[in-house]
Tab-separated table of C-alpha atoms and ligand atoms in Angstrom:
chain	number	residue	atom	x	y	z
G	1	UNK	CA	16.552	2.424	17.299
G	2	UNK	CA	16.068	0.214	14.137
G	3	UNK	CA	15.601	1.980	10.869
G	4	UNK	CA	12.625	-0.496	9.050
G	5	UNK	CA	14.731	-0.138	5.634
G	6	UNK	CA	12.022	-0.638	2.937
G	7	UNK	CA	14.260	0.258	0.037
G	8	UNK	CA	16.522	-2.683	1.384
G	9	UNK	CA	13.687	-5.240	1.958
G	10	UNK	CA	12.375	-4.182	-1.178
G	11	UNK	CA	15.373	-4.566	-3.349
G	12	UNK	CA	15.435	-8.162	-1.711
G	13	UNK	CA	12.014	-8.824	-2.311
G	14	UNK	CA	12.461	-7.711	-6.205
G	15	UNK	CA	15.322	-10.171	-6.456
G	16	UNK	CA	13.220	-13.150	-5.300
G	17	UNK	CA	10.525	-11.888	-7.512
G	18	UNK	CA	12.843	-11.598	-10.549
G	19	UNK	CA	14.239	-15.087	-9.454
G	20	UNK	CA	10.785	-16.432	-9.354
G	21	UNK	CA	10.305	-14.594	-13.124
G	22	UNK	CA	13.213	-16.055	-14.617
G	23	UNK	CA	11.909	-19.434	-13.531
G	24	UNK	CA	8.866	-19.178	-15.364
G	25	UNK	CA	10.515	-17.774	-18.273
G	26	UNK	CA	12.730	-20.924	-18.331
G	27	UNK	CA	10.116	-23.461	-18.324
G	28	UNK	CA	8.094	-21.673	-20.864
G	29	UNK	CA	5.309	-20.363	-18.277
G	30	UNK	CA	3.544	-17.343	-18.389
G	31	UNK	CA	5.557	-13.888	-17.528
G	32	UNK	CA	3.222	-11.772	-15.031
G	33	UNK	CA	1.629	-9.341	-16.799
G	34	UNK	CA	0.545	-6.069	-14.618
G	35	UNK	CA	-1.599	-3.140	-16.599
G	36	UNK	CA	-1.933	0.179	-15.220
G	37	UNK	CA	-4.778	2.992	-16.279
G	38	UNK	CA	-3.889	6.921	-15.494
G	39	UNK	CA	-6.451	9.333	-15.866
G	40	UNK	CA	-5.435	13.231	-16.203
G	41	UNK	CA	-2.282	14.995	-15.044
G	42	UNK	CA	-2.421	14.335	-11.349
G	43	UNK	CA	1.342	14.905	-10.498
G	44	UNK	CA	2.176	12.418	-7.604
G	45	UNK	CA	-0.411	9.774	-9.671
G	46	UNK	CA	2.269	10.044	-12.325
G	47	UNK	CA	5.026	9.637	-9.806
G	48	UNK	CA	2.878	6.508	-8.500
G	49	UNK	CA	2.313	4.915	-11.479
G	50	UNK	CA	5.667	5.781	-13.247
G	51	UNK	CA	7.249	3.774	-10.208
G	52	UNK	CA	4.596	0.829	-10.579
G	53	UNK	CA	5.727	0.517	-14.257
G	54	UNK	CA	9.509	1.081	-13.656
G	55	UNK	CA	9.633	-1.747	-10.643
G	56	UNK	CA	8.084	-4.204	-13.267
G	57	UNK	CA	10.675	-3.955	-15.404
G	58	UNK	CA	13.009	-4.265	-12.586
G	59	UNK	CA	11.512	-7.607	-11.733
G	60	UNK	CA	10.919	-8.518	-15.577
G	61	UNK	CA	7.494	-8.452	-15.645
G	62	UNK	CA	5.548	-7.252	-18.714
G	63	UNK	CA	3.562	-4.143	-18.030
G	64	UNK	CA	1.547	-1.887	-20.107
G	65	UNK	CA	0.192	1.685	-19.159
G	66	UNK	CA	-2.895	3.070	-20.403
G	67	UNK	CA	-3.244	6.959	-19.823
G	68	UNK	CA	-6.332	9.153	-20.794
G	69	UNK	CA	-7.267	12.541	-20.936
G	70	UNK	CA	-8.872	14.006	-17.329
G	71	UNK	CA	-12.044	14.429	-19.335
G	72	UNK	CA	-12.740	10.787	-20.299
G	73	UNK	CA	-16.526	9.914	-19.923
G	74	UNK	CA	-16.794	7.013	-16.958
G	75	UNK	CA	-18.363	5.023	-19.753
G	76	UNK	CA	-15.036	4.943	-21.649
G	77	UNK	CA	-13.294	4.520	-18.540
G	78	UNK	CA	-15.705	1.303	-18.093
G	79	UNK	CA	-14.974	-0.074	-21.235
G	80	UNK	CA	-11.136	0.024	-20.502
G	81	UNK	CA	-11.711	-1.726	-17.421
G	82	UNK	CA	-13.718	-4.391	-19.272
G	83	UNK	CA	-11.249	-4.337	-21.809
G	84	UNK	CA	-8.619	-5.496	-19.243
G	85	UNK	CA	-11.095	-8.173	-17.595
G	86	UNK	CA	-11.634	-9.674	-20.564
G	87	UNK	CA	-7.572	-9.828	-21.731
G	88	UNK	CA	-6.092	-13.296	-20.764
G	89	UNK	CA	-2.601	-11.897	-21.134
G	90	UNK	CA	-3.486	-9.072	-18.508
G	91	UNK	CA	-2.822	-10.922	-15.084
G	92	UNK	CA	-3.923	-7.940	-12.613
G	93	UNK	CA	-3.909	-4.239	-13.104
G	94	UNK	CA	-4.987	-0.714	-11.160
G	95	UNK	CA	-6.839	1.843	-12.014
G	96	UNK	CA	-5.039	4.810	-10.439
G	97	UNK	CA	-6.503	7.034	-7.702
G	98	UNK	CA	-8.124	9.470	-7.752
G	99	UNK	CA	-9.748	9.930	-10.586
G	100	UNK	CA	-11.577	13.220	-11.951
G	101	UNK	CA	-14.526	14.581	-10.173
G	102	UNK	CA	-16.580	13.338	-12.963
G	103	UNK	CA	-16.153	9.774	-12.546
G	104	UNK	CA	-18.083	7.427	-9.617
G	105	UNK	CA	-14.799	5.936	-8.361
G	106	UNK	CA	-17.204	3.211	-6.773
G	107	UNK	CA	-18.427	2.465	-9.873
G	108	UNK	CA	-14.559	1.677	-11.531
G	109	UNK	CA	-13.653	-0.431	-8.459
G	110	UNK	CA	-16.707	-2.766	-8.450
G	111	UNK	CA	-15.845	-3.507	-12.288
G	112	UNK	CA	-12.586	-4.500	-12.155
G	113	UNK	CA	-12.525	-8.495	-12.080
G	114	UNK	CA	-11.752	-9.238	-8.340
G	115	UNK	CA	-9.555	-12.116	-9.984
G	116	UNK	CA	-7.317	-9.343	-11.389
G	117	UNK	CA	-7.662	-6.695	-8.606
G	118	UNK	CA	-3.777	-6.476	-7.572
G	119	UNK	CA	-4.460	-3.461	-5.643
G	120	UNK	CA	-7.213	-5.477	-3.534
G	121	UNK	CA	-9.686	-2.210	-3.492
G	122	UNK	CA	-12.918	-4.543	-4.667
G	123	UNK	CA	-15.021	-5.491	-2.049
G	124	UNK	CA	-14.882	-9.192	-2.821
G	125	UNK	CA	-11.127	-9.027	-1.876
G	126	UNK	CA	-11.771	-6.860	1.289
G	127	UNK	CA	-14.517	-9.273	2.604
G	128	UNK	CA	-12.333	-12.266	2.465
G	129	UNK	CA	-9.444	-10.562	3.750
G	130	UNK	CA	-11.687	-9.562	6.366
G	131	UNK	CA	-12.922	-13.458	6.781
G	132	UNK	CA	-8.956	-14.708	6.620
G	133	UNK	CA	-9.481	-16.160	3.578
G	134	UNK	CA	-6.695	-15.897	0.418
G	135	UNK	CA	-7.166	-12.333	-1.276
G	136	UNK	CA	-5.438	-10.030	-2.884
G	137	UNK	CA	-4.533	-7.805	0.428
G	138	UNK	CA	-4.175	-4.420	-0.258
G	139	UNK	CA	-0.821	-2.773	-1.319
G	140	UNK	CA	0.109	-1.085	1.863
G	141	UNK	CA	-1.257	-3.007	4.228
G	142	UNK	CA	0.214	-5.988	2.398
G	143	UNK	CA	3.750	-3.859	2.333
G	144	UNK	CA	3.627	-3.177	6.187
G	145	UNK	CA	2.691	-6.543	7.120
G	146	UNK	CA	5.120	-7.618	4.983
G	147	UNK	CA	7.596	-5.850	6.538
G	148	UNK	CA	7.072	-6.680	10.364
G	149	UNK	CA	7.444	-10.140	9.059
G	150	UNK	CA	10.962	-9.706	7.363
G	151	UNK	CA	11.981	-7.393	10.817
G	152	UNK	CA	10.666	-10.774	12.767
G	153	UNK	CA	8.727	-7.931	14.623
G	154	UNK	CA	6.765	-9.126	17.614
G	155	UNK	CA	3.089	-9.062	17.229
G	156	UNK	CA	1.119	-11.380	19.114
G	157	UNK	CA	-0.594	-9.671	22.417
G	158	UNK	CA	0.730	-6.113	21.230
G	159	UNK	CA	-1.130	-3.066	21.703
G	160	UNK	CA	-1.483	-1.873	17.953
G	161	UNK	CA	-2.659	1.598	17.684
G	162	UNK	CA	-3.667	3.006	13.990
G	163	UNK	CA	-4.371	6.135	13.159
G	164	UNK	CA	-6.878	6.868	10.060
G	165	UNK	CA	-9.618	4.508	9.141
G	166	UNK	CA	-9.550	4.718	5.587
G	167	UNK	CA	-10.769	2.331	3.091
G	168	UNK	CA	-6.771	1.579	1.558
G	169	UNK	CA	-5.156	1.634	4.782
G	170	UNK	CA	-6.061	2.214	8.102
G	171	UNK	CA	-9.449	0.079	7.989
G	172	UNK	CA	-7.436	-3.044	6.419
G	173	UNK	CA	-4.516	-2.683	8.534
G	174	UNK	CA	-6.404	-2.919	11.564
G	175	UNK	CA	-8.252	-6.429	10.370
G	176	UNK	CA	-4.778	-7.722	9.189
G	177	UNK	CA	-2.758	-6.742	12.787
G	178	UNK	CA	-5.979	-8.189	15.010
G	179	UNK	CA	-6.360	-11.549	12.820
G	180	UNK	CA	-5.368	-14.568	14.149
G	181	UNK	CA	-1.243	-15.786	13.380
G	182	UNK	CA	1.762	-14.165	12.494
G	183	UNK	CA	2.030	-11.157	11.677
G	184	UNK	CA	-1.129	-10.357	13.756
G	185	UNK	CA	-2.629	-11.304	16.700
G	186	UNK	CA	-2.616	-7.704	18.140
G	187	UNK	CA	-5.248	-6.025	20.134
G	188	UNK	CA	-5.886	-2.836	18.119
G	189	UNK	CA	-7.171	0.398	18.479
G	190	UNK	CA	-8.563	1.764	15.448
G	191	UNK	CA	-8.556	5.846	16.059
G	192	UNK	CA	-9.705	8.876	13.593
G	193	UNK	CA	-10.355	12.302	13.741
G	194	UNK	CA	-13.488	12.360	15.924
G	195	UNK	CA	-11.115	10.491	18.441
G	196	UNK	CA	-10.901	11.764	22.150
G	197	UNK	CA	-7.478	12.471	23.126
G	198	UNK	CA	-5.437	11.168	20.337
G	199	UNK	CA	-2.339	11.363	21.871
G	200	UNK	CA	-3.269	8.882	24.900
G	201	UNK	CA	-4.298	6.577	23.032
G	202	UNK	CA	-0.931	6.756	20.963
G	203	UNK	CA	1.006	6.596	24.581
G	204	UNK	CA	-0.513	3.382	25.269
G	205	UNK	CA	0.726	2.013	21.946
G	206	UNK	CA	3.042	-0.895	21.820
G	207	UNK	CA	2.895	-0.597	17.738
G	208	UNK	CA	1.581	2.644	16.068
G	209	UNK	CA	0.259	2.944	12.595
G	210	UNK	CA	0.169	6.344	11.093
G	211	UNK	CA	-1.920	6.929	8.211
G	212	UNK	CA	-3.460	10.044	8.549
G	213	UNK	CA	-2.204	12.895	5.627
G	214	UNK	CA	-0.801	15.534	8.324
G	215	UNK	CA	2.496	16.138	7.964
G	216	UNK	CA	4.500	14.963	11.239
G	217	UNK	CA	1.326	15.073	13.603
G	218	UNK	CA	2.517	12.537	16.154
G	219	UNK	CA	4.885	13.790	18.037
G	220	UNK	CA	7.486	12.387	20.848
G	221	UNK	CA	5.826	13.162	23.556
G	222	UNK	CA	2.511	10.704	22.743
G	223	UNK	CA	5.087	7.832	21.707
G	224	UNK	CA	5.831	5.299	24.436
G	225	UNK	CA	9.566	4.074	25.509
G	226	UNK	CA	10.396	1.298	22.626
G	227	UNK	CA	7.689	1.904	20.683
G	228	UNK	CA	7.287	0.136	16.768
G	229	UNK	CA	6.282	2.875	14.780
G	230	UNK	CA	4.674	2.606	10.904
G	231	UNK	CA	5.023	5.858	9.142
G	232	UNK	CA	1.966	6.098	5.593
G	233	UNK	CA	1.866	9.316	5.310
G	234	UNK	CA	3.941	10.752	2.384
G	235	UNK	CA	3.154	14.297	2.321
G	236	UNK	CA	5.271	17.405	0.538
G	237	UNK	CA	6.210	20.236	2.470
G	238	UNK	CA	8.107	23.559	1.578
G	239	UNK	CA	11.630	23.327	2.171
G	240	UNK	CA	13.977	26.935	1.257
G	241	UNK	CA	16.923	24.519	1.563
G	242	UNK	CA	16.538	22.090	-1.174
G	243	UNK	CA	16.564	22.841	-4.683
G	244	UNK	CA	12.665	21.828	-5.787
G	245	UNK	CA	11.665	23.679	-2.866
G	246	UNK	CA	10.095	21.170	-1.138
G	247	UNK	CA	10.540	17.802	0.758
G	248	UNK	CA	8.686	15.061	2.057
G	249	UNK	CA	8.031	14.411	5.543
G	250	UNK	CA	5.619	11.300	7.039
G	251	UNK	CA	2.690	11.556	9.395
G	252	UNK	CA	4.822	11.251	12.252
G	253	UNK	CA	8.019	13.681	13.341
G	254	UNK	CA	10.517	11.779	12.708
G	255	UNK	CA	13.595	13.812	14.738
G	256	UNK	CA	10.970	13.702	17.823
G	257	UNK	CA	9.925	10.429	17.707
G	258	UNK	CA	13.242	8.014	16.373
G	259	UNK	CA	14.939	8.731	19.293
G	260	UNK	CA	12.143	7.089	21.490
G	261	UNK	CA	11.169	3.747	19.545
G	262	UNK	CA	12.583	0.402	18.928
G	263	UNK	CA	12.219	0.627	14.934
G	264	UNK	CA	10.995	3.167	12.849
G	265	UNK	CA	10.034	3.260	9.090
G	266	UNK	CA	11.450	6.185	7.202
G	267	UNK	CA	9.749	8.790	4.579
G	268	UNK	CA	10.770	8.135	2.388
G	269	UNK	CA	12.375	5.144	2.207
G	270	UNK	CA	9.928	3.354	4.047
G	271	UNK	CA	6.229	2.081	3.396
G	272	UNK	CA	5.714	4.006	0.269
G	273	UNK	CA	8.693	1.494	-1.469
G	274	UNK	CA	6.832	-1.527	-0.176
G	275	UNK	CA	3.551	-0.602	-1.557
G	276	UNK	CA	5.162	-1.228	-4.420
G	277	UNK	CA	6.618	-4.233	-3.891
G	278	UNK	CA	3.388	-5.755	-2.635
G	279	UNK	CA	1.702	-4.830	-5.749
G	280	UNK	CA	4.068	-6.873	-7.372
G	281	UNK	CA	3.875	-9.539	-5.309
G	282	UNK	CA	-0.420	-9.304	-5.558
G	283	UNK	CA	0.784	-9.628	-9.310
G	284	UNK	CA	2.703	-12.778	-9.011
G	285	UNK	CA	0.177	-14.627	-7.047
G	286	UNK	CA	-2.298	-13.330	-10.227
G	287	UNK	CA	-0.260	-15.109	-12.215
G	288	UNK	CA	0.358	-18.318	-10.661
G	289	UNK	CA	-3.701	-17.999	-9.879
G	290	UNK	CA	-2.611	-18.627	-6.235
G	291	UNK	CA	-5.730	-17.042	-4.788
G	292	UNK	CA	-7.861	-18.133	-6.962
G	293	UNK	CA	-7.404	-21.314	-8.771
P	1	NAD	P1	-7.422	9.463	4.004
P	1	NAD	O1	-7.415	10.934	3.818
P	1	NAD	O2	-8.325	8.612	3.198
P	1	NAD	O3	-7.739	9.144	5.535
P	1	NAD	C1	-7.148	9.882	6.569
P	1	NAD	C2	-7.664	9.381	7.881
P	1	NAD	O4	-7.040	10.146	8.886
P	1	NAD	C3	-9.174	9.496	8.063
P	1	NAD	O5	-9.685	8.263	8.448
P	1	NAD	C4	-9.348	10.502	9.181
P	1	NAD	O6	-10.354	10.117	10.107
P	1	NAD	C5	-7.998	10.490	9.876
P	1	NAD	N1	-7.714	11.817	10.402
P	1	NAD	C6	-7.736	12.985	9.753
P	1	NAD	N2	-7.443	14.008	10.597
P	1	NAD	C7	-7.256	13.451	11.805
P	1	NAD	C8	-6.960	13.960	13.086
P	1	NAD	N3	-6.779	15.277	13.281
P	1	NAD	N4	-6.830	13.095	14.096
P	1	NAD	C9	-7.007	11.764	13.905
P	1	NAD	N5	-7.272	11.215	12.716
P	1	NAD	C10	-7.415	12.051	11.684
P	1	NAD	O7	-5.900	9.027	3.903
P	1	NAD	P2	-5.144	7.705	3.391
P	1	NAD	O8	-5.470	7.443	1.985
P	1	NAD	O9	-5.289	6.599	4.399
P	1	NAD	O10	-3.650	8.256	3.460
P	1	NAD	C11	-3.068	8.695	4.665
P	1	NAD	C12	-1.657	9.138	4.388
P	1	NAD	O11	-0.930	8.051	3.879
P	1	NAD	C13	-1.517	10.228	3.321
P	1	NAD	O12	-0.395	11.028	3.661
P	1	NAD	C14	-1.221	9.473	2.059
P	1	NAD	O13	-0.478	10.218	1.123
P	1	NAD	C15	-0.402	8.347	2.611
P	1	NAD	N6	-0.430	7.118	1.818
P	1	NAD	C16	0.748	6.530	1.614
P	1	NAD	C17	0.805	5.335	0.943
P	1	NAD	C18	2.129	4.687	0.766
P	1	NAD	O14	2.299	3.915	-0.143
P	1	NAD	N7	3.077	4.948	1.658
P	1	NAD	C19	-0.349	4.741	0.446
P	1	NAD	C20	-1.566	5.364	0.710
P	1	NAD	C21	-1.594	6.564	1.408
């Protein structure tokens, strides 16, 4: 079994990206320049964004956080956003989810200038991802595509199984693995929770995708011989043994199910530290207007 390292890949995708930086800065180009907004006290937001922020610096971007109060009026929250469109030094930048009850998260998305839309949430960058045409993919997706490429994992013909259709993940993840080229080029099997026997559809599985929010739901026994498995889920779970208490664990359980596959991404350790990295990489292209000129 083959541990899918992403803090390794991601430390060497941060030192091409710093590379790439310190070119720039040499001839006198523009350094990427990635904004973030938090709303409210959300604690794993703040863990999210903190990291967003911290890996720019790591890379030598320039980065600016914006945080607000949970009870900002969406109109306020709308002028931020506008604020950002309209700032050529601002390359790309995220609004942080979720936001408070209060506030039409629809609403935020669909404002935020598709050309700046690092996180690839607006619907302009979904459709043309969708279409195979350049777009800002989103983060994890982007991160787990990324990283079957840099584990030269097989694709083409595969049996991809997800798990979750959301909107950030499982939906794009599906488009990206059944598209035409490398990575890609699987036949998928996009399940969810009104799914009829889950775990045979796993078993058929040449490639699994968890992304789901259930800490360690698939177990061995639906994972076939040799499987590839992709671990989302970053959930916290008590844990008497460890100081804070608590730990986190993926979607998938892990001692069950390692033992079985070919590769396996960790939690953590895994997808969660190429999220990252993709955003910055979505932030490059911004800058370099590679996807759109
Ligand atoms: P979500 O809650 O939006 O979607 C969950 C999906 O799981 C839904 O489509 C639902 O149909 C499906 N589901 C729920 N119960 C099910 C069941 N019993 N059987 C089959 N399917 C079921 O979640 P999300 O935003 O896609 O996140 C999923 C997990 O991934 C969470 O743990 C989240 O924290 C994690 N996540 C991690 C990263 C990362 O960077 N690693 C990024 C985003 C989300």
């Amino acid at each position: 079994m083959t541990l899918l390292d992403g803090k390794l890949l991601s430390e060497n995708i941060k030192a091409e990206i710093a590379a790439d930086v310190e070119h720039l800065r040499e001839r006198g180009g523009k350094i990427p320049h990635l904004a973030a907004v938090l709303v409210g006290e959300n604690a794993a937001s703040q863990v999210y964004v903190n990291s967003k922020i911290k890996s720019c610096e790591q890379v030598g971007f320039k980065s600016t956080l914006i945080r607000r109060d949970a009870d900002i009026s969406e109109n306020e929250l709308l002028d931020i956003v506008q604020g950002l469109n309209n700032d050529p030094d601002v390359d790309g930048f995220i609004v942080q989810l979720p936001l408070p009850k209060h506030i039409n998260e629809e609403k935020i998305t669909l404002a935020i200038d598709h050309r700046k839309d690092v996180d690839g949430f607006h619907p302009i960058n979904f459709g043309r991802m969708a279409q195979g045409l350049p777009a800002f993919l989103p983060a994890t997706p982007y991160g787990i595509v990324e990283t079957l490429r840099r584990y030269n994992i097989e694709t083409a013909g595969k049996h991809c199984v997800v798990v979750g259709r959301s909107n950030i993940v499982g939906t794009p993840i599906s488009i990206l693995l059944s598209r035409k080229g490398y990575p890609g080029d699987c036949t998928v099997t996009l399940t969810h929770s009104r799914t009829k026997d889950l775990p045979g559809e796993v078993r058929r599985a040449d490639i699994v995708v968890a992304a789901i929010g259930i800490p360690e739901f698939i177990k061995g026994d639906w994972v076939k011989e040799g499987a590839v498995v992709i671990d989302v889920g970053i959930n916290r779970i008590p844990d008497a043994t460890k100081k804070s208490g608590t730990r986190l664990v993926g979607d998938v359980d892990f001692e069950e199910v390692a033992p079985k596959c070919s590769h396996i991404t960790p939690v953590p350790g895994g997808v969660g530290l190429m999220t990252v990295t993709a955003l910055l990489l979505n932030t490059l292209k911004a800058c370099r207007k590679e996807i759109y000129p």
